[in-house]
Coordinates of C-alpha atoms and ligand atoms in Angstrom, one line a residue:
M1 CA -2.6 -15.7 28.2
T2 CA -4.1 -14.4 25.0
R3 CA -4.2 -10.6 24.9
K4 CA -7.6 -9.1 24.5
F5 CA -7.4 -6.0 22.2
Q6 CA -10.0 -3.2 21.9
N7 CA -11.3 -0.5 19.7
F8 CA -10.2 3.1 20.3
I9 CA -13.2 5.5 19.9
D10 CA -13.6 9.1 21.2
G11 CA -10.5 8.8 23.4
K12 CA -11.4 5.5 25.1
W13 CA -10.5 1.9 24.6
C14 CA -13.7 -0.2 24.3
D15 CA -15.1 -3.5 23.2
A16 CA -17.7 -4.1 20.4
V17 CA -21.2 -3.2 21.5
S18 CA -22.3 -6.8 20.9
G19 CA -19.4 -8.1 23.0
K20 CA -18.4 -10.3 20.0
T21 CA -14.7 -10.9 19.1
F22 CA -12.6 -12.5 16.4
E23 CA -9.2 -14.2 16.7
N24 CA -5.9 -13.4 14.9
R25 CA -3.4 -16.2 14.5
N26 CA 0.2 -16.7 13.5
P27 CA 0.4 -18.0 9.9
A28 CA 3.6 -19.8 10.5
R29 CA 2.2 -21.6 13.6
W30 CA -1.5 -21.7 13.4
E31 CA -2.1 -23.0 16.9
E32 CA -0.6 -19.7 18.2
V33 CA -3.3 -17.0 18.8
V34 CA -1.9 -13.4 18.6
G35 CA -4.9 -11.9 20.2
T36 CA -8.7 -11.5 20.2
F37 CA -10.3 -8.3 18.7
P38 CA -13.7 -6.7 18.9
K39 CA -16.0 -7.7 16.0
S40 CA -17.5 -4.3 15.4
G41 CA -20.0 -2.9 12.9
A42 CA -22.0 0.1 11.9
E43 CA -22.8 1.2 15.4
E44 CA -19.1 1.6 16.4
V45 CA -18.4 3.3 13.1
N46 CA -21.2 5.8 13.8
R47 CA -19.7 6.7 17.2
A48 CA -16.2 6.9 15.8
V49 CA -17.3 9.3 13.0
R50 CA -19.2 11.4 15.5
A51 CA -16.1 11.7 17.6
A52 CA -13.8 12.5 14.6
R53 CA -16.3 15.1 13.4
A54 CA -16.3 16.9 16.7
A55 CA -12.5 16.7 17.1
F56 CA -12.0 18.1 13.6
E57 CA -13.2 21.5 14.7
K58 CA -10.2 21.8 17.1
W59 CA -7.6 19.8 15.3
R60 CA -7.9 21.9 12.0
L61 CA -7.0 25.0 14.0
V62 CA -3.8 23.5 15.5
P63 CA -0.9 25.2 13.5
A64 CA 0.5 22.7 11.0
P65 CA 4.0 23.0 12.3
R66 CA 2.7 21.9 15.7
R67 CA 0.9 18.9 14.1
G68 CA 4.3 18.3 12.5
D69 CA 6.0 18.3 16.0
I70 CA 3.6 15.4 17.0
M71 CA 4.6 13.5 13.8
R72 CA 8.3 13.9 14.7
R73 CA 7.6 12.4 18.1
V74 CA 5.7 9.6 16.4
G75 CA 8.8 8.9 14.3
D76 CA 11.0 8.9 17.4
L77 CA 8.8 6.4 19.2
M78 CA 8.8 4.1 16.2
V79 CA 12.6 4.2 16.1
A80 CA 12.7 3.3 19.8
R81 CA 10.2 0.4 19.3
K82 CA 11.3 -0.7 15.8
E83 CA 12.4 -4.2 16.8
E84 CA 9.4 -5.0 18.9
L85 CA 7.0 -3.8 16.2
A86 CA 8.8 -5.8 13.6
R87 CA 8.5 -9.0 15.7
Q88 CA 4.9 -8.4 16.4
M89 CA 4.2 -7.9 12.7
T90 CA 6.1 -11.1 11.6
R91 CA 4.2 -13.1 14.2
E92 CA 0.9 -11.6 12.9
M93 CA 1.3 -11.9 9.1
G94 CA 4.4 -14.1 8.5
K95 CA 6.9 -12.1 6.4
V96 CA 10.5 -12.4 7.5
L97 CA 12.0 -10.1 10.1
A98 CA 14.2 -8.2 7.7
E99 CA 11.1 -7.2 5.8
T100 CA 9.0 -6.3 8.8
R101 CA 11.9 -4.1 10.0
G102 CA 11.7 -2.4 6.6
D103 CA 8.0 -2.0 6.9
V104 CA 8.5 -0.1 10.2
Q105 CA 11.3 1.9 8.7
E106 CA 8.9 3.0 5.9
G107 CA 6.6 4.3 8.7
I108 CA 9.4 6.1 10.3
D109 CA 10.4 7.8 7.0
T110 CA 6.8 8.8 6.4
A111 CA 6.5 10.3 9.9
F112 CA 9.7 12.4 9.5
Y113 CA 8.5 13.5 6.0
A114 CA 5.2 14.5 7.5
A115 CA 7.0 16.4 10.4
T116 CA 8.8 18.6 7.8
E117 CA 5.7 19.0 5.7
G118 CA 4.1 20.8 8.6
R119 CA 6.4 23.7 7.8
R120 CA 5.6 23.6 4.1
L121 CA 2.1 22.6 3.0
F122 CA 2.8 25.2 0.2
G123 CA 0.1 27.0 -1.6
H124 CA 0.5 29.5 -4.4
T125 CA 0.4 33.3 -4.6
V126 CA -0.6 34.4 -8.0
P127 CA -0.7 37.9 -9.6
S128 CA -4.1 39.5 -10.1
E129 CA -5.3 40.9 -13.4
L130 CA -6.5 43.9 -11.4
A131 CA -4.6 46.6 -9.6
N132 CA -4.6 46.5 -5.7
K133 CA -5.8 43.0 -5.5
F134 CA -4.0 40.0 -4.0
N135 CA -4.7 36.4 -5.0
M136 CA -3.7 33.1 -3.4
A137 CA -4.6 29.5 -3.2
M138 CA -4.1 27.6 0.0
R139 CA -4.5 24.1 1.3
V140 CA -7.2 23.4 3.9
P141 CA -8.1 20.0 5.5
I142 CA -11.1 18.0 4.2
G143 CA -12.6 16.8 7.4
V144 CA -13.0 13.1 8.5
A145 CA -10.8 10.7 6.6
G146 CA -11.8 7.0 6.5
I147 CA -8.8 4.7 6.2
V148 CA -9.1 1.1 5.1
T149 CA -5.9 -1.0 4.7
P150 CA -4.6 -4.4 3.7
W151 CA -2.5 -6.9 5.7
N152 CA 0.6 -7.1 3.6
F153 CA 2.2 -3.9 4.8
P154 CA 0.5 -3.7 8.2
M155 CA 2.5 -0.7 9.4
A156 CA 3.8 1.1 6.3
I157 CA 0.4 1.4 4.4
P158 CA -1.6 2.8 7.4
T159 CA 1.2 5.3 8.0
W160 CA 1.2 6.4 4.4
K161 CA -2.4 7.4 4.8
I162 CA -2.8 8.4 8.5
F163 CA 0.3 10.6 8.9
P164 CA -0.4 12.9 5.9
A165 CA -4.2 12.9 6.8
L166 CA -3.4 14.1 10.3
L167 CA -0.6 16.5 9.3
S168 CA -3.0 18.2 6.9
G169 CA -5.5 18.7 9.7
N170 CA -8.0 15.9 9.1
T171 CA -9.3 13.5 11.7
V172 CA -9.3 9.7 11.2
V173 CA -11.4 6.6 11.4
F174 CA -9.2 3.7 10.8
K175 CA -10.2 0.1 9.9
P176 CA -7.2 -2.2 9.6
A177 CA -7.2 -5.6 7.8
S178 CA -8.6 -8.4 10.0
D179 CA -5.3 -10.3 9.5
T180 CA -3.2 -7.5 11.1
P181 CA -5.2 -5.7 13.8
A182 CA -2.4 -6.0 16.4
T183 CA 0.1 -4.0 14.4
A184 CA -2.6 -1.4 13.8
T185 CA -3.2 -1.2 17.6
S186 CA 0.5 -0.5 18.2
L187 CA 0.4 2.3 15.7
V188 CA -2.6 3.9 17.4
E189 CA -0.9 3.6 20.8
I190 CA 2.2 5.4 19.4
L191 CA 0.0 8.2 17.9
L192 CA -1.6 8.7 21.4
E193 CA 1.7 8.6 23.2
A194 CA 3.1 11.2 20.8
G195 CA 0.3 13.6 21.7
V196 CA -2.5 13.1 19.1
P197 CA -5.6 14.5 21.0
E198 CA -8.8 12.6 21.9
G199 CA -11.1 11.9 19.1
V200 CA -8.6 12.8 16.4
V201 CA -7.7 9.1 15.7
N202 CA -10.3 6.4 16.1
L203 CA -9.6 2.7 15.5
V204 CA -12.5 0.3 14.7
H205 CA -11.7 -3.4 14.3
G206 CA -14.0 -5.8 12.4
G207 CA -14.8 -7.2 8.9
G208 CA -14.5 -5.3 5.7
G209 CA -18.2 -5.9 4.7
E210 CA -19.3 -4.5 8.0
V211 CA -16.9 -1.9 9.4
G212 CA -15.3 -1.0 6.0
M213 CA -18.5 -0.6 4.2
A214 CA -20.0 1.5 7.1
I215 CA -17.1 3.9 6.8
V216 CA -17.3 4.2 3.0
G217 CA -21.1 4.7 3.0
H218 CA -21.2 7.2 6.0
P219 CA -22.4 10.6 4.9
D220 CA -20.2 12.4 7.4
V221 CA -16.9 10.8 6.2
D222 CA -15.4 13.3 3.8
C223 CA -12.8 11.1 2.1
V224 CA -11.7 7.5 2.0
S225 CA -8.2 6.2 1.4
F226 CA -8.2 2.5 0.5
T227 CA -5.5 0.0 -0.4
G228 CA -6.5 -3.5 -1.3
S229 CA -7.9 -5.7 -4.1
T230 CA -9.4 -4.3 -7.3
M231 CA -12.7 -6.1 -6.6
V232 CA -13.2 -4.4 -3.3
G233 CA -11.9 -1.1 -4.7
K234 CA -14.6 -1.1 -7.3
K235 CA -17.3 -1.8 -4.7
I236 CA -15.9 1.1 -2.6
S237 CA -16.0 3.4 -5.5
E238 CA -19.6 2.6 -6.2
V239 CA -20.8 3.0 -2.6
A240 CA -18.8 6.2 -2.1
S241 CA -20.3 7.8 -5.2
A242 CA -23.7 8.1 -3.4
T243 CA -22.2 10.8 -1.2
L244 CA -19.7 12.1 -3.7
K245 CA -16.8 11.7 -1.4
R246 CA -13.3 11.8 -2.5
V247 CA -11.8 8.3 -2.8
S248 CA -8.2 7.2 -3.2
L249 CA -7.8 3.6 -4.5
E250 CA -4.5 1.7 -4.6
L251 CA -5.3 -1.7 -6.0
G252 CA -3.8 -4.8 -7.6
G253 CA -0.9 -5.4 -9.9
K254 CA 0.6 -7.9 -12.3
N255 CA 4.1 -6.5 -12.4
A256 CA 6.7 -7.7 -14.8
Q257 CA 10.5 -7.8 -14.8
F258 CA 11.9 -7.7 -18.3
V259 CA 15.5 -9.0 -18.9
M260 CA 17.1 -7.9 -22.2
D261 CA 19.8 -9.9 -23.9
D262 CA 22.6 -7.5 -22.9
A263 CA 21.6 -7.4 -19.2
N264 CA 23.9 -8.3 -16.3
L265 CA 22.2 -11.7 -15.6
D266 CA 23.5 -12.1 -12.0
L267 CA 22.1 -8.7 -11.1
A268 CA 18.8 -9.5 -12.8
L269 CA 18.7 -12.9 -11.0
D270 CA 19.1 -11.2 -7.6
G271 CA 16.3 -8.8 -8.6
V272 CA 13.8 -11.3 -9.7
I273 CA 14.3 -13.6 -6.6
W274 CA 13.7 -10.6 -4.3
G275 CA 10.9 -9.2 -6.4
A276 CA 9.0 -12.5 -6.9
F277 CA 9.5 -14.3 -3.5
G278 CA 10.0 -11.4 -1.0
T279 CA 6.9 -11.2 1.3
T280 CA 6.1 -14.6 -0.2
G281 CA 5.0 -12.8 -3.4
Q282 CA 2.3 -11.0 -1.4
R283 CA 3.1 -7.5 -2.4
C284 CA 1.1 -5.3 -4.7
T285 CA 4.4 -4.6 -6.5
A286 CA 5.6 -8.2 -6.5
T287 CA 7.2 -9.5 -9.7
S288 CA 4.6 -12.1 -11.0
R289 CA 5.8 -12.1 -14.6
L290 CA 9.3 -12.5 -15.9
I291 CA 9.8 -11.6 -19.5
L292 CA 13.0 -13.0 -21.0
H293 CA 14.7 -12.1 -24.3
E294 CA 15.0 -15.4 -26.3
K295 CA 18.8 -15.0 -26.5
I296 CA 19.2 -15.4 -22.7
H297 CA 16.0 -17.3 -22.0
D298 CA 17.3 -20.9 -21.4
R299 CA 20.4 -19.8 -19.5
F300 CA 18.6 -17.4 -17.2
L301 CA 15.7 -19.8 -16.5
S302 CA 18.1 -22.5 -15.3
M303 CA 19.9 -20.0 -13.0
L304 CA 16.5 -19.0 -11.7
V305 CA 15.2 -22.5 -11.0
D306 CA 18.4 -23.3 -9.0
R307 CA 18.0 -20.2 -6.9
A308 CA 14.3 -20.6 -6.3
N309 CA 14.8 -24.2 -5.2
A310 CA 17.5 -23.1 -2.7
L311 CA 15.3 -20.6 -0.9
R312 CA 14.7 -21.5 2.7
L313 CA 11.1 -21.5 3.9
G314 CA 10.1 -21.2 7.5
D315 CA 9.0 -19.0 10.4
G316 CA 10.0 -15.5 9.6
L317 CA 11.2 -15.0 13.1
E318 CA 14.0 -17.6 12.6
Q319 CA 17.4 -16.6 11.3
G320 CA 18.3 -17.7 7.8
V321 CA 14.7 -18.0 6.6
D322 CA 14.2 -16.4 3.2
V323 CA 10.5 -16.9 2.7
G324 CA 7.7 -17.0 5.2
P325 CA 4.2 -18.5 4.9
C326 CA 1.1 -17.2 3.0
V327 CA -0.9 -15.0 5.3
N328 CA -3.8 -17.5 5.8
K329 CA -5.3 -20.7 4.5
G330 CA -7.4 -19.0 1.9
Q331 CA -4.4 -17.4 0.4
Q332 CA -2.6 -20.7 0.3
E333 CA -5.6 -22.3 -1.4
T334 CA -5.7 -19.5 -4.0
V335 CA -2.0 -20.1 -4.8
Q336 CA -2.7 -23.9 -5.2
S337 CA -5.7 -23.2 -7.4
Y338 CA -3.6 -21.0 -9.7
V339 CA -0.9 -23.7 -10.0
E340 CA -3.6 -26.1 -11.2
I341 CA -4.9 -23.4 -13.7
G342 CA -1.3 -22.9 -15.0
L343 CA -0.9 -26.7 -15.6
K344 CA -4.2 -26.9 -17.3
E345 CA -3.4 -24.0 -19.6
G346 CA -0.3 -25.9 -20.7
A347 CA 2.5 -23.9 -18.9
K348 CA 5.5 -25.9 -17.8
L349 CA 6.1 -26.1 -14.0
V350 CA 9.8 -25.9 -13.5
A351 CA 10.0 -25.2 -9.7
G352 CA 7.8 -25.6 -6.7
G353 CA 4.1 -26.1 -7.4
S354 CA 3.1 -27.6 -4.0
I355 CA 2.8 -27.2 -0.3
P356 CA 6.1 -28.3 1.2
D357 CA 6.3 -31.7 3.0
G358 CA 7.6 -32.1 6.5
K359 CA 6.7 -31.5 10.1
A360 CA 8.3 -28.1 10.1
F361 CA 5.7 -26.8 7.7
A362 CA 2.6 -28.7 8.9
G363 CA 1.5 -26.0 11.3
G364 CA 1.5 -23.1 8.9
W365 CA 0.4 -21.9 5.4
F366 CA 3.6 -22.5 3.5
Y367 CA 3.9 -22.8 -0.2
L368 CA 7.0 -23.6 -2.3
P369 CA 8.5 -20.8 -4.4
T370 CA 7.0 -21.7 -7.8
V371 CA 8.1 -21.0 -11.4
F372 CA 6.2 -21.6 -14.6
A373 CA 8.0 -21.5 -18.0
E374 CA 6.5 -21.4 -21.5
V375 CA 3.7 -19.1 -20.2
Q376 CA 1.7 -17.4 -23.0
P377 CA 0.9 -13.7 -22.4
N378 CA -2.8 -14.4 -22.4
H379 CA -2.7 -17.3 -19.9
R380 CA -4.6 -16.6 -16.8
I381 CA -1.4 -17.0 -14.7
A382 CA 0.0 -14.1 -16.8
Q383 CA -3.1 -12.0 -16.4
E384 CA -4.6 -12.4 -13.0
E385 CA -3.1 -11.3 -9.7
I386 CA -2.3 -14.4 -7.7
F387 CA -0.7 -12.7 -4.7
G388 CA 1.6 -15.6 -3.8
P389 CA 5.0 -17.0 -4.6
V390 CA 4.3 -17.8 -8.2
L391 CA 6.3 -16.5 -11.1
S392 CA 5.2 -16.8 -14.8
V393 CA 8.0 -16.7 -17.4
I394 CA 7.3 -15.5 -20.9
R395 CA 9.7 -15.6 -23.8
V396 CA 10.0 -12.6 -26.3
R397 CA 12.2 -11.8 -29.3
S398 CA 12.7 -8.0 -29.0
L399 CA 12.5 -4.9 -26.8
E400 CA 9.2 -3.9 -28.5
E401 CA 7.6 -7.3 -28.0
G402 CA 8.7 -7.3 -24.3
I403 CA 7.1 -3.9 -23.7
A404 CA 3.9 -5.0 -25.5
V405 CA 3.7 -8.1 -23.3
M406 CA 4.4 -6.0 -20.2
N407 CA 1.6 -3.6 -21.1
N408 CA -0.8 -6.4 -21.9
T409 CA -2.7 -6.5 -18.5
V410 CA -5.5 -4.5 -16.9
Y411 CA -3.1 -3.4 -14.2
G412 CA -0.3 -0.8 -14.3
L413 CA 1.6 -0.6 -11.0
S414 CA 5.3 -1.5 -11.1
S415 CA 7.7 -2.5 -13.8
S416 CA 11.3 -3.3 -14.2
V417 CA 13.8 -3.6 -17.1
Y418 CA 17.3 -4.9 -16.9
T419 CA 19.5 -3.7 -19.7
N420 CA 22.9 -1.9 -20.1
D421 CA 21.7 -0.2 -23.3
V422 CA 20.7 3.4 -22.5
N423 CA 18.5 3.7 -25.6
A424 CA 16.6 0.6 -24.6
A425 CA 16.2 1.9 -21.1
F426 CA 14.8 5.2 -22.1
T427 CA 12.5 3.7 -24.7
A428 CA 11.1 1.4 -22.0
I429 CA 10.7 4.3 -19.6
R430 CA 8.7 6.2 -22.2
D431 CA 6.5 3.3 -23.4
I432 CA 5.7 1.2 -20.3
K433 CA 2.3 1.9 -19.0
A434 CA 2.8 1.8 -15.2
G435 CA 3.0 4.1 -12.3
I436 CA 6.5 3.0 -11.4
T437 CA 9.4 1.9 -13.6
Y438 CA 12.7 0.6 -12.3
I439 CA 15.9 0.3 -14.4
N440 CA 18.3 -2.4 -13.3
A441 CA 16.4 -2.9 -10.0
P442 CA 13.4 -5.2 -9.1
T443 CA 9.7 -4.2 -9.2
I444 CA 9.7 -3.7 -5.4
G445 CA 11.6 -1.0 -3.5
A446 CA 9.5 2.1 -3.4
E447 CA 10.9 5.0 -1.2
A448 CA 8.4 6.9 1.0
H449 CA 9.2 10.3 -0.4
L450 CA 8.3 9.7 -4.0
P451 CA 4.8 9.3 -5.6
F452 CA 3.4 5.8 -5.3
G453 CA 0.6 4.3 -7.3
G454 CA -0.5 2.9 -10.6
V455 CA -2.4 3.4 -13.9
K456 CA -5.3 1.5 -15.4
Q457 CA -7.2 -0.8 -12.9
T458 CA -4.4 -0.4 -10.3
G459 CA -6.1 2.7 -9.1
N460 CA -8.2 5.8 -9.7
G461 CA -5.4 8.3 -10.5
H462 CA -4.3 9.4 -7.0
R463 CA -0.8 8.9 -5.6
E464 CA 0.4 8.1 -2.2
G465 CA 3.8 9.0 -0.9
G466 CA 6.0 12.1 -1.1
W467 CA 4.3 15.5 -1.8
T468 CA 1.6 14.0 -3.9
V469 CA -0.4 12.4 -1.1
Y470 CA -1.0 15.9 0.3
D471 CA -3.0 16.7 -2.8
F472 CA -5.4 13.9 -1.7
F473 CA -5.8 14.9 1.9
T474 CA -6.3 18.7 1.3
E475 CA -8.7 20.9 -0.5
W476 CA -7.7 24.0 -2.4
K477 CA -9.2 27.3 -1.1
T478 CA -8.8 30.2 -3.5
V479 CA -8.6 33.6 -1.8
Y480 CA -9.0 37.1 -3.4
V481 CA -8.2 40.2 -1.4
D482 CA -9.2 43.5 -3.0
F483 CA -7.5 46.5 -1.3
S484 CA -8.5 49.0 -4.0
G485 CA -11.5 50.4 -2.0
G486 CA -13.7 50.2 -5.0
L487 CA -15.6 47.5 -6.9
Q488 CA -13.3 46.0 -9.5
R489 CA -14.9 43.6 -12.0
A490 CA -12.6 40.8 -13.3
Q491 CA -12.5 40.4 -17.0
I492 CA -14.5 43.7 -17.4
D493 CA -12.8 46.6 -15.8
N494 CA -9.3 45.7 -16.9
Y495 CA -10.3 45.7 -20.6
E496 CA -11.8 48.7 -22.4
N497 CA -14.0 46.8 -24.8
Ligands
NAP501 P1 -8.9 -6.8 0.3 O1 -9.5 -8.1 0.5 O2 -9.4 -5.9 -0.7 O3 -8.9 -6.1 1.8 C1 -8.3 -4.8 2.0 C2 -9.1 -4.1 3.1 O4 -10.4 -3.8 2.7 C3 -9.2 -4.9 4.4 O5 -9.1 -4.1 5.5 C4 -10.5 -5.6 4.3 O6 -11.1 -5.9 5.5 C5 -11.3 -4.4 3.7 N1 -12.5 -4.8 3.0 C6 -12.8 -6.0 2.5 N2 -14.1 -6.0 1.9 C7 -14.5 -4.7 2.0 C8 -15.7 -4.1 1.7 N3 -16.7 -4.7 1.0 N4 -15.8 -2.8 2.0 C9 -14.9 -2.1 2.6 N5 -13.7 -2.7 3.0 C10 -13.5 -4.0 2.7 O7 -7.3 -7.0 0.1 P2 -6.3 -7.9 0.9 O8 -6.5 -9.3 0.6 O9 -6.3 -7.4 2.3 O10 -4.9 -7.3 0.3 C11 -4.4 -7.8 -0.9 C12 -4.8 -6.9 -2.1 O11 -4.3 -5.6 -1.8 C13 -4.1 -7.3 -3.4 O12 -5.0 -7.2 -4.5 C14 -3.0 -6.3 -3.5 O13 -2.5 -6.0 -4.8 C15 -3.6 -5.1 -3.0 N6 -2.5 -4.1 -2.5 C16 -2.4 -3.0 -3.2 C17 -1.4 -2.1 -2.9 C18 -1.2 -0.8 -3.7 O14 -0.7 0.1 -3.2 N7 -1.6 -0.8 -5.0 C19 -0.6 -2.3 -1.7 C20 -0.8 -3.5 -1.0 C21 -1.8 -4.4 -1.4 P3 -10.9 -7.4 6.1 O15 -9.5 -7.6 6.3 O16 -11.7 -7.4 7.3 O17 -11.5 -8.3 5.0
MG502 MG1 -2.7 -13.5 11.4

């Protein structure tokens, strides 16, 4: 029987007010329904925000180390349920089991980091310019946090946002992607089991245009943390500006791996296969451009084509499968349309380029790992985010040209350079315009305790991860305590003229 999932609002599991539902299916076996979910809208969001607002007044007063204790229990529960969560996630969005296990692990790492942050949340004490006066700046929570997340990291990305939001003393209204609502439900169940009180976390399922927009536009939501496409990010930024709320946007990428002529080519090959085709290319940090120094271009390209053709496609729950399906039919169609665009632009298709034949693939949204050679830096397939298993290979003559090509997009999330020349590596680190640069490692592989985010149209300047995400989820309060017993005027009484 198909499981019927619900919203979680004000401490209660409930259906949409309209009674309407939507289905979520397995992208590797489309006939398989994962569950039905409430198709909610503004009314459910209003109730959730009201509950979160009321709960905030108690939650903000819980000592941060105690909120941290809850986060530690969250991490323990995720460890205990890791395999089950990973299987649910693969079934829901298709990436292979090794990767969904990694996705859960990132949530575990984020929980344990949050647990310890409960005993830090450091502020500053600062000397005063006046005698007998004490100055400090401390972090305080913001209020109600709206959380809107994509489907490609269904556990990790919600945890990156929700755990620091809660640890900082905020309450949460969470709208997960419509392609991964079951994983989101498991996460909320874990938070409740760990002891998060009623009203502090609210889960509202439904479409982005309805539930997402209602959260973003709500005057009583104090901040919004969003990860998704640049197009939706821009819309969110516009709508949120009407109430001047704080918004964190983590958006698209067009990440490149650059292989210099002195690089270890076997290592670079492992890197690009993992970077380009892991998660079926559906990562914000996926390698979608490969920049090759002309001296190694032909040799590396033929190594790459052999490896891409040998990748095994299939249901991510099966052993030995390297690459799962696209998340849905729309995504598969987008990939196909970009392959046609690449061919029209004159790029040379050297691997993949079609939906795989055969009965094994007929029930899902599979697409062959695809490589285009002879791509020019301004081709659309070198400029636009495809979000699928398509790699565009560009030939360059020097380090400088490679870095210029790398920087020639509107995005700036992740980047990678393979070289054994320390001077080249440090020049690249200095000159690449991106939030993340890897040396001798692929464009994917962020660790939860370091800042994560990008420059240019990848975002709006905030960072998730590590200590930096706590800057987003807290406000600074500056406190002056004068114990002189008299009126002391700053800038005036401490100078004679
Ligand atoms: P998306 O279409 O932008 O959706 C992301 C989330 O926003 C979903 O929950 C979606 O709801 C919701 N949404 C859609 N329209 C909305 C609206 N008008 N107002 C408010 N919310 C709305 O992105 P996606 O296709 O799920 O994910 C792929 C994109 O995410 C790629 O561009 C990728 O680069 C980016 N991404 C970035 C990062 C990063 O950290 N930089 C990480 C992962 C992914 P529905 O699901 O109901 O439509
Ligand atoms: Mg699905």
